[in-house]
Amino acid sequence: MGQTIVTDGPVFPNLCVYLIDQNSERQNYLEHVIGFVEGDLRVVSELSEIEPPSQDEGTVCVALFLGIDMALDQQLEITRNLQEKFPGMPVFQLYDELSGLPEKLEGCDNLIGSIRIPSVYDDLMALIHKAQVYQELKTSDVQTTRPVELFRSLSGSSRATRRVNKMIEQVADSEATVLILGESGTGKEVVARKLHFHSVRRGKPFVPVNCGAIPADLLESELFGHEKGAFTGAISARQGRFEMAENGTLFLDEIGDMSMPMQVKLLRVLQERTFERVGSSKTMACNVRIIAATHRNLEEAIKNGDFREDLFYRLNVFPIEMPPLRDRVEDIPVLVNDLIHRIENEKRGSVRLTPAAIAALSHYRWPGNVRELANLIERLAILHPYGVVDVSDLPDKFRPLGDLHEMTQLPQVTIEGEEPGTTVNAPRLPNDGLDLKAHLNSLEQSLIQQALDESDGIVAHAAKRLHMRRTTLVEKLRKYGLQRQTESPGI
C-alpha cells in the first residue's frame, strides 16, 4: 500500500503571488496550482500595480513571478525597482522547454530562483516555501523572535551534553584550572568561553592562544611578551598573552603540542604566578585564570616522554571531557537549528532540512564533529538558498546510500486515529542496530521543529499539527531547548 498524504487545511494560508506574464495558459496553470493551496494569484502588467494587501485583508504577498516573454533589460529594471519598493519580496523567473534556463540578473539580491513551467507540484511548493523563508528573514522583527544560541556546540538535551553543562555550572565561578579534553571540532573553545562567561572574570579579557599553531621558538614571546631588541626583529616592546589576559582568562588550546622547554616555563608561571618578558630580568606578577585544552591523550604522552607529569597535574585540576558528536546524535536537530539561526542572524541566507535529511545526518559518524556539521550547514545554505534540503540533496558521504533503495520498499504502518488507509513508512533497523531512545528523541525533535517552521513559530498552531496539547508541546520545547516565537495572550 502506498503512502497517503492527509492535510487538515491549506498548506500556505493567506498566500498571495504576483505574476507579470500575459500568456493565458501559464496564467491558468499558476492560478490553478496557487488556488489549490487556497492562495491568490494576481496578474499585473507593470510594477506600479503591485500593492501588498493591507493587514486587514490578512494576506501575505510572498513573491513576484516574471514571465518568459519579458526582455532581459525589462526584467532587470522591474527586479531592481521592486527591491527598492518592497525589499522583502523575492523574484522568480519562469521558463519553459523552448526558452531554456533564463539568464541570471546581475546585482539583484532579491532574485532567488527560477522554475520551469509547467513544473512538478512539489517543486513549485518548495519554491513558495523558499520565498516565505526569504521574506521572513527580511522583516524587521525576525531577529527578536529567533535569538541565536551563544554557545551553539553545547545545545541539546542528550545525557552527555547535560553532563558537560552540569560540570561547567559547578566549576565556572571558581578559580580552579580546567583541562578540556576531546576530539578536534567538539567545541572545546566554546566550553572555555562559557566558563569565562559565567565566572567572576566575565567583564575582563578572554584571550585564546593556539599553542600548536605557533612555532616553538616564537611561543615564549607570544605568551610572555618581549622587550625591544630581545631578538632579531624585535623593534619594539610587546605585551604577551599573559599580560593581555590580566584579571581575565587565558585559554591555552592544544596544550599537548607544546614543547618540553616551554612546558617548564609554563609550569613555573602556574606555580609562582610570575613571569618575565623575553629579554627582560624584571619579574611581573599575573592574575589570570588558566583553561587548557587538547585533543591528545596526555597520559600516553607522559609515558612517551612528550609531556611533563607535574604540569599535567597542575592543569588537570578539573577535567571536562567533550563527547564526540557521534555519541550525542540526538542533539543534531537542535544543533542544526542553532547553526541555521546563526547564518540567518549574520544575514547570510537560510536553509531548511527535512526530518528525513536530519535522520540521515544522525547515521553519519562525524569525524569532524560539530565543526564538520557547521561546515555542512553553511555549504547547504549556499547551494540551496532559502530552500528545503532532503536526503537526495545531501553530499554523498552524508547519505545512507545502502538504505536509499530500501526506502522505496519500506514496510507500511497505519497511524492510529487517522482515516483508514493513512499510512507512513516504517524505518528499517540498521544492520548494526541503533540506540532506540536516541533515535526516537532525534525524530521527535525533528518533527517538532518542522511543525514550528510550518506554523511560523506559533506554538498553538504547531501543537495542532502534532495532535498534542499546547502545554505538552511547551514542555517538550523546554526539554529539547528549541526556539519558539513569543505568543500573545489567548493564542
Coordinates of C-alpha atoms in Angstrom, one line a residue:
M1 CA 0.0 0.0 0.0
G2 CA 1.4 3.4 -0.9
Q3 CA 1.7 6.4 1.4
T4 CA -1.4 8.6 1.7
I5 CA -0.9 12.3 2.3
V6 CA -3.6 13.9 4.6
T7 CA -3.8 17.6 5.1
D8 CA -6.1 19.4 7.6
G9 CA -6.0 22.8 5.9
P10 CA -4.2 24.9 3.3
V11 CA -0.5 24.4 3.0
F12 CA 0.2 28.1 2.6
P13 CA -2.8 30.0 4.2
N14 CA -3.4 33.6 3.2
L15 CA -0.9 33.3 0.3
C16 CA -0.7 36.0 -2.4
V17 CA 1.6 35.7 -5.5
Y18 CA 2.1 38.3 -8.3
L19 CA 2.7 37.4 -11.9
I20 CA 3.8 39.6 -14.8
D21 CA 3.1 37.4 -17.8
Q22 CA 0.4 37.9 -20.5
N23 CA 0.3 34.2 -21.6
S24 CA -3.2 32.9 -20.6
E25 CA -2.1 29.3 -20.5
R26 CA 0.6 30.0 -17.9
Q27 CA -1.8 32.3 -16.0
N28 CA -4.3 29.5 -15.8
Y29 CA -1.7 26.9 -14.8
L30 CA -0.3 29.0 -11.9
E31 CA -3.8 30.2 -10.9
H32 CA -4.9 26.5 -10.6
V33 CA -1.8 25.5 -8.5
I34 CA -1.9 28.5 -6.2
G35 CA -5.6 28.2 -5.8
F36 CA -5.2 24.5 -4.8
V37 CA -3.5 25.7 -1.6
E38 CA -6.1 28.5 -1.2
G39 CA -3.7 31.2 -2.4
D40 CA -4.4 34.1 -4.6
L41 CA -2.6 34.7 -7.9
R42 CA -2.7 38.4 -9.0
V43 CA -1.8 39.1 -12.7
V44 CA -0.3 42.5 -13.3
S45 CA 1.3 44.2 -16.3
E46 CA 3.7 46.5 -14.5
L47 CA 5.4 47.2 -11.2
S48 CA 3.1 50.1 -10.3
E49 CA 0.2 47.7 -10.0
I50 CA 1.9 45.7 -7.2
E51 CA 0.4 46.9 -3.9
P52 CA 0.7 44.4 -1.0
P53 CA -2.7 44.0 0.7
S54 CA -3.4 45.8 3.9
Q55 CA -3.1 43.9 7.2
D56 CA -6.9 43.9 7.4
E57 CA -7.0 41.5 4.5
G58 CA -4.8 39.1 6.4
T59 CA -3.0 38.0 3.2
V60 CA 0.7 37.8 2.7
C61 CA 2.5 38.6 -0.6
V62 CA 5.4 36.3 -0.9
A63 CA 6.7 36.6 -4.4
L64 CA 6.7 38.0 -7.9
F65 CA 7.0 35.7 -10.9
L66 CA 8.4 37.2 -14.1
G67 CA 7.1 35.8 -17.4
I68 CA 9.0 34.0 -20.2
D69 CA 8.4 36.6 -22.9
M70 CA 9.7 39.6 -21.0
A71 CA 13.0 41.1 -22.3
L72 CA 16.0 40.8 -20.0
D73 CA 16.5 44.5 -19.5
Q74 CA 12.8 44.8 -18.6
Q75 CA 13.2 42.0 -16.0
L76 CA 16.3 43.7 -14.6
E77 CA 14.5 47.1 -14.3
I78 CA 11.4 45.6 -12.6
T79 CA 13.5 43.4 -10.2
R80 CA 15.7 46.3 -9.1
N81 CA 12.8 48.7 -8.6
L82 CA 10.9 46.0 -6.7
Q83 CA 13.9 45.6 -4.4
E84 CA 13.7 49.3 -3.5
K85 CA 9.9 49.4 -3.2
F86 CA 9.3 46.1 -1.4
P87 CA 12.7 44.8 -0.1
G88 CA 11.1 41.7 1.5
M89 CA 9.5 40.4 -1.7
P90 CA 11.6 37.9 -3.7
V91 CA 11.5 37.4 -7.5
F92 CA 11.5 34.2 -9.6
Q93 CA 12.0 33.8 -13.3
L94 CA 9.7 31.5 -15.3
Y95 CA 11.0 29.4 -18.2
D96 CA 9.8 26.5 -20.4
E97 CA 11.3 23.8 -22.6
L98 CA 11.7 26.1 -25.6
S99 CA 13.2 29.2 -23.8
G100 CA 15.6 27.2 -21.7
L101 CA 17.1 28.4 -18.4
P102 CA 16.9 32.2 -18.1
E103 CA 19.9 34.4 -17.8
K104 CA 20.6 35.4 -14.2
L105 CA 20.1 39.1 -13.5
E106 CA 23.3 40.6 -12.1
G107 CA 23.2 42.7 -8.9
C108 CA 19.7 41.6 -7.9
D109 CA 19.8 40.0 -4.5
N110 CA 16.0 39.6 -4.4
L111 CA 16.1 37.3 -7.4
I112 CA 16.4 33.9 -5.6
G113 CA 15.5 31.3 -8.2
S114 CA 13.7 30.2 -11.4
I115 CA 11.2 27.5 -12.2
R116 CA 10.1 25.6 -15.3
I117 CA 6.5 25.9 -16.4
P118 CA 4.7 23.5 -16.2
S119 CA 6.5 22.1 -13.2
V120 CA 6.2 19.3 -10.7
Y121 CA 3.8 20.4 -7.9
D122 CA 6.3 19.7 -5.1
D123 CA 8.9 21.9 -6.8
L124 CA 6.5 24.8 -7.0
M125 CA 5.5 24.4 -3.4
A126 CA 9.2 24.2 -2.4
L127 CA 9.7 27.5 -4.3
I128 CA 6.8 29.2 -2.4
H129 CA 8.3 27.9 0.9
K130 CA 11.7 29.3 -0.2
A131 CA 10.0 32.7 -0.8
Q132 CA 8.3 32.7 2.6
V133 CA 11.6 32.0 4.4
Y134 CA 13.3 34.8 2.4
Q135 CA 10.6 37.2 3.3
E136 CA 10.6 36.2 6.9
L137 CA 14.3 36.9 7.2
K138 CA 13.9 40.3 5.6
T139 CA 11.3 41.5 8.1
S140 CA 12.5 43.8 10.8
D141 CA 11.3 41.8 13.8
V142 CA 12.8 38.4 12.7
Q143 CA 15.8 38.8 15.0
T144 CA 13.7 39.3 18.1
T145 CA 11.7 36.2 17.5
R146 CA 14.7 33.9 16.7
P147 CA 17.6 34.6 19.0
V148 CA 20.9 32.9 18.4
E149 CA 22.2 30.5 21.0
L150 CA 25.5 31.9 22.2
F151 CA 27.2 28.6 23.0
R152 CA 26.0 26.6 20.0
S153 CA 28.1 23.4 20.5
L154 CA 26.5 22.9 23.9
S155 CA 22.9 22.9 22.7
G156 CA 20.9 19.7 23.1
S157 CA 19.4 17.5 25.7
S158 CA 21.5 14.4 25.4
R159 CA 22.9 12.8 28.6
A160 CA 26.4 13.7 27.5
T161 CA 25.5 17.4 26.9
R162 CA 23.7 17.7 30.2
R163 CA 26.7 16.2 32.0
V164 CA 29.1 18.8 30.4
N165 CA 26.8 21.7 31.2
K166 CA 26.4 20.5 34.8
M167 CA 30.2 20.4 35.2
I168 CA 30.5 23.9 33.7
E169 CA 28.0 25.1 36.3
Q170 CA 30.0 23.5 39.1
V171 CA 33.4 25.0 38.2
A172 CA 32.7 28.2 36.3
D173 CA 32.6 30.5 39.3
S174 CA 35.7 29.0 40.9
E175 CA 39.4 29.8 40.2
A176 CA 40.3 26.2 39.5
T177 CA 42.4 25.4 36.5
V178 CA 40.3 23.5 33.9
L179 CA 41.6 21.0 31.3
I180 CA 39.2 20.3 28.5
L181 CA 39.7 17.1 26.6
G182 CA 38.1 15.8 23.4
E183 CA 38.5 15.3 19.7
S184 CA 39.0 18.2 17.3
G185 CA 35.8 20.1 16.5
T186 CA 33.8 19.1 19.6
G187 CA 33.7 22.6 20.9
K188 CA 36.5 22.9 23.5
E189 CA 36.9 26.6 23.0
V190 CA 33.1 27.0 23.3
V191 CA 33.3 25.4 26.7
A192 CA 36.2 27.7 27.7
R193 CA 34.3 30.8 26.7
K194 CA 31.2 29.6 28.6
L195 CA 33.4 29.0 31.7
H196 CA 34.7 32.6 31.4
F197 CA 31.2 34.0 30.6
H198 CA 29.8 32.5 33.9
S199 CA 32.7 33.4 36.1
V200 CA 33.5 36.5 38.2
R201 CA 36.0 37.4 35.4
R202 CA 33.3 37.8 32.9
G203 CA 33.9 41.5 32.3
K204 CA 37.6 41.0 31.8
P205 CA 39.5 39.7 28.8
F206 CA 39.2 36.2 27.4
V207 CA 42.4 35.6 25.5
P208 CA 42.8 32.4 23.4
V209 CA 46.1 31.1 22.0
N210 CA 46.6 28.0 19.9
C211 CA 49.9 26.5 21.2
G212 CA 50.0 24.1 18.2
A213 CA 49.8 26.8 15.6
I214 CA 52.7 28.9 16.8
P215 CA 56.3 27.7 16.2
A216 CA 58.1 26.6 19.3
D217 CA 60.8 29.3 19.1
L218 CA 58.1 32.1 19.0
L219 CA 55.7 30.7 21.5
E220 CA 57.6 32.1 24.5
S221 CA 57.5 35.6 23.1
E222 CA 53.8 35.1 22.2
L223 CA 52.9 34.1 25.8
F224 CA 55.2 36.3 27.9
G225 CA 55.9 39.2 25.5
H226 CA 59.4 40.7 24.8
E227 CA 61.5 43.8 25.2
K228 CA 62.8 45.9 22.3
G229 CA 66.0 44.3 20.9
A230 CA 65.3 41.0 22.7
F231 CA 65.9 39.2 19.3
T232 CA 66.3 40.0 15.6
G233 CA 63.1 41.7 14.5
A234 CA 62.1 42.9 18.0
I235 CA 61.9 46.6 17.0
S236 CA 59.7 47.5 19.9
A237 CA 58.5 46.1 23.2
R238 CA 55.4 43.9 23.0
Q239 CA 52.9 42.5 25.5
G240 CA 52.4 38.8 25.7
R241 CA 49.1 36.9 26.1
F242 CA 49.5 36.7 29.9
E243 CA 49.6 40.4 30.2
M244 CA 46.7 40.8 27.7
A245 CA 44.6 38.4 29.9
E246 CA 45.3 40.2 33.2
N247 CA 42.4 39.7 35.6
G248 CA 40.7 37.6 32.9
T249 CA 41.0 34.1 31.4
L250 CA 43.8 32.7 29.3
F251 CA 42.8 29.8 27.1
L252 CA 45.7 27.6 26.0
D253 CA 44.4 25.5 23.2
E254 CA 46.3 22.3 22.0
I255 CA 48.5 22.4 25.1
G256 CA 49.6 18.9 24.2
D257 CA 51.6 20.3 21.3
M258 CA 53.7 22.5 23.5
S259 CA 57.5 21.8 23.5
M260 CA 59.1 20.4 26.7
P261 CA 61.2 23.6 27.3
M262 CA 58.0 25.7 27.1
Q263 CA 56.2 23.3 29.4
V264 CA 58.9 24.0 32.1
K265 CA 58.3 27.8 31.8
L266 CA 54.6 27.4 31.9
L267 CA 54.8 25.2 35.0
R268 CA 56.7 27.9 36.8
V269 CA 54.1 30.5 35.9
L270 CA 51.3 28.3 37.3
Q271 CA 53.3 27.6 40.5
E272 CA 54.5 31.1 41.2
R273 CA 52.1 33.3 39.2
T274 CA 55.0 35.4 37.9
F275 CA 56.9 35.6 34.6
E276 CA 59.5 37.7 32.7
R277 CA 59.3 39.1 29.2
V278 CA 61.8 37.7 26.8
G279 CA 64.9 39.9 27.1
S280 CA 64.0 41.3 30.5
S281 CA 65.0 40.4 34.0
K282 CA 62.0 42.2 35.6
T283 CA 59.6 39.8 37.2
M284 CA 56.0 40.5 36.6
A285 CA 53.1 39.2 38.6
C286 CA 50.0 37.9 36.8
N287 CA 46.4 37.3 37.9
V288 CA 45.0 35.0 35.2
R289 CA 42.8 32.0 35.2
I290 CA 44.2 29.2 33.1
I291 CA 42.0 27.0 31.0
A292 CA 43.8 24.5 28.7
A293 CA 42.5 22.1 26.1
T294 CA 43.9 19.3 23.9
H295 CA 42.8 16.5 21.6
R296 CA 45.8 14.4 22.6
N297 CA 45.9 11.7 25.3
L298 CA 48.2 13.4 27.8
E299 CA 48.7 10.4 30.0
E300 CA 50.0 8.5 27.0
A301 CA 52.2 11.5 26.1
I302 CA 53.6 11.3 29.7
K303 CA 54.5 7.7 29.2
N304 CA 56.2 8.5 25.9
G305 CA 58.2 11.4 27.5
D306 CA 56.4 14.1 25.4
F307 CA 54.6 15.8 28.3
R308 CA 55.6 16.6 31.9
E309 CA 53.7 14.8 34.6
D310 CA 53.9 17.7 37.0
L311 CA 52.4 20.1 34.5
F312 CA 49.7 17.6 33.8
Y313 CA 48.6 17.5 37.4
R314 CA 48.7 21.3 37.6
L315 CA 46.4 21.6 34.6
N316 CA 44.2 18.6 35.4
V317 CA 42.6 20.1 38.5
F318 CA 39.1 19.9 37.0
P319 CA 39.0 17.9 33.7
I320 CA 36.0 18.2 31.3
E321 CA 35.8 15.7 28.5
M322 CA 33.8 16.8 25.4
P323 CA 31.8 13.9 23.8
P324 CA 32.2 13.4 20.1
L325 CA 29.1 14.2 18.0
R326 CA 28.5 10.6 17.1
D327 CA 27.9 9.9 20.8
R328 CA 25.2 12.5 21.1
V329 CA 23.4 12.3 17.7
E330 CA 20.1 13.1 19.5
D331 CA 21.4 16.7 19.7
I332 CA 21.8 17.1 15.9
P333 CA 18.3 18.6 15.3
V334 CA 18.9 21.3 17.9
L335 CA 22.4 21.9 16.6
V336 CA 21.2 22.2 13.0
N337 CA 18.5 24.6 14.2
D338 CA 21.0 26.8 16.1
L339 CA 23.5 26.8 13.2
I340 CA 20.8 27.9 10.8
H341 CA 19.8 30.7 13.2
R342 CA 23.4 31.9 13.3
I343 CA 23.5 32.0 9.5
E344 CA 20.2 34.0 9.4
N345 CA 21.4 36.3 12.2
E346 CA 24.6 37.1 10.1
K347 CA 22.3 37.8 7.1
R348 CA 24.0 35.0 5.0
G349 CA 20.7 33.4 3.9
S350 CA 18.9 30.4 5.3
V351 CA 18.0 26.8 4.6
R352 CA 15.7 24.2 5.9
L353 CA 16.2 20.4 6.3
T354 CA 13.5 17.8 6.1
P355 CA 13.2 15.3 9.0
A356 CA 14.4 12.6 6.6
A357 CA 17.6 14.7 5.9
I358 CA 18.2 15.2 9.6
A359 CA 17.7 11.5 10.3
A360 CA 20.3 10.7 7.6
L361 CA 22.8 13.0 9.3
S362 CA 22.2 11.1 12.6
H363 CA 23.6 8.0 10.9
Y364 CA 26.8 9.7 9.9
R365 CA 29.9 9.2 12.0
W366 CA 31.1 12.8 12.1
P367 CA 34.9 12.6 12.3
G368 CA 35.0 16.4 12.3
N369 CA 32.3 16.6 15.0
V370 CA 30.3 19.9 15.4
R371 CA 32.8 21.8 13.2
E372 CA 32.0 19.5 10.3
L373 CA 28.3 19.9 10.9
A374 CA 28.6 23.7 10.9
N375 CA 30.6 23.4 7.6
L376 CA 27.8 21.3 6.1
I377 CA 25.0 23.6 7.1
E378 CA 26.9 26.7 5.7
R379 CA 27.5 24.8 2.4
L380 CA 23.8 23.8 2.1
A381 CA 22.8 27.4 2.7
I382 CA 24.9 28.4 -0.3
L383 CA 23.9 25.5 -2.5
H384 CA 20.1 25.7 -1.6
P385 CA 19.5 29.3 -0.5
Y386 CA 16.2 29.6 1.3
G387 CA 15.4 26.1 0.1
V388 CA 14.3 22.8 1.7
V389 CA 17.0 20.1 1.7
D390 CA 16.0 16.5 1.5
V391 CA 18.2 13.3 1.7
S392 CA 18.9 13.4 -2.0
D393 CA 20.3 16.9 -1.7
L394 CA 22.9 16.0 0.8
P395 CA 26.5 15.3 -0.3
D396 CA 27.1 11.6 -1.0
K397 CA 29.0 10.8 2.2
F398 CA 26.2 12.1 4.4
R399 CA 23.6 9.9 2.7
P400 CA 23.0 6.3 3.9
L401 CA 23.3 5.1 0.3
G402 CA 22.7 1.5 1.2
D403 CA 19.3 2.4 2.7
L404 CA 18.1 4.7 0.0
H405 CA 17.0 1.9 -2.3
E406 CA 15.3 0.1 0.6
M407 CA 13.3 3.2 1.5
T408 CA 11.2 2.7 -1.6
Q409 CA 10.3 -0.7 -0.3
L410 CA 9.8 0.1 3.4
P411 CA 7.0 -1.7 5.3
Q412 CA 3.9 0.5 5.8
V413 CA 2.3 1.1 9.2
T414 CA -1.2 2.5 9.9
I415 CA -1.5 5.6 12.0
E416 CA -3.9 5.1 14.9
G417 CA -6.7 7.5 14.9
E418 CA -6.3 8.6 11.3
E419 CA -8.6 7.9 8.3
P420 CA -8.5 4.2 7.1
G421 CA -5.7 3.8 4.6
T422 CA -3.5 6.6 6.0
T423 CA 0.0 5.1 6.3
V424 CA 3.6 6.1 6.8
N425 CA 6.9 4.4 6.1
A426 CA 8.3 2.3 9.0
P427 CA 12.1 2.7 9.1
R428 CA 14.3 -0.4 8.9
L429 CA 16.6 -1.3 11.7
P430 CA 20.3 -0.9 10.6
N431 CA 22.4 -4.0 10.4
D432 CA 24.5 -2.9 13.4
G433 CA 21.4 -1.9 15.4
L434 CA 20.7 1.6 16.9
D435 CA 20.2 3.4 20.2
L436 CA 16.3 3.4 20.1
K437 CA 15.9 6.1 22.7
A438 CA 18.3 8.5 21.0
H439 CA 16.8 7.8 17.6
L440 CA 13.2 8.5 18.9
N441 CA 14.4 11.7 20.6
S442 CA 16.0 12.8 17.4
L443 CA 12.9 12.0 15.4
E444 CA 10.7 13.8 17.9
Q445 CA 12.9 16.9 17.8
S446 CA 12.9 16.9 14.0
L447 CA 9.1 16.7 13.7
I448 CA 8.6 19.4 16.4
Q449 CA 11.0 21.7 14.6
Q450 CA 9.3 21.1 11.3
A451 CA 5.8 21.8 12.9
L452 CA 7.2 25.1 14.3
D453 CA 8.7 26.1 11.0
E454 CA 5.5 25.4 9.1
S455 CA 3.5 27.3 11.8
D456 CA 5.7 30.4 11.7
G457 CA 6.8 29.6 15.3
I458 CA 3.3 29.8 16.8
V459 CA 3.2 27.0 19.4
A460 CA -0.6 26.6 19.4
H461 CA -0.6 26.0 15.6
A462 CA 2.3 23.6 15.8
A463 CA 0.6 21.7 18.7
K464 CA -2.5 21.3 16.5
R465 CA -0.4 19.9 13.6
L466 CA 1.2 17.4 16.1
H467 CA -2.1 16.5 17.6
M468 CA -1.0 17.3 21.2
R469 CA -1.9 19.8 23.9
R470 CA -0.2 23.1 23.7
T471 CA 1.2 22.7 27.3
T472 CA 2.7 19.4 26.4
L473 CA 4.5 20.9 23.4
V474 CA 5.8 23.8 25.5
E475 CA 7.3 21.2 27.9
K476 CA 9.0 19.4 25.0
L477 CA 10.4 22.7 23.7
R478 CA 12.0 23.3 27.1
K479 CA 13.3 19.7 27.2
Y480 CA 15.0 20.0 23.8
G481 CA 16.0 23.7 24.0
L482 CA 14.1 24.6 20.8
Q483 CA 13.3 28.2 19.9
R484 CA 9.7 29.4 19.7
Q485 CA 8.0 32.7 18.8
T486 CA 6.7 34.8 21.7
E487 CA 2.9 34.5 21.6
S488 CA 0.2 37.0 22.6
P489 CA -2.2 36.0 25.3
G490 CA -5.1 34.0 24.1
I491 CA -3.3 32.4 21.1

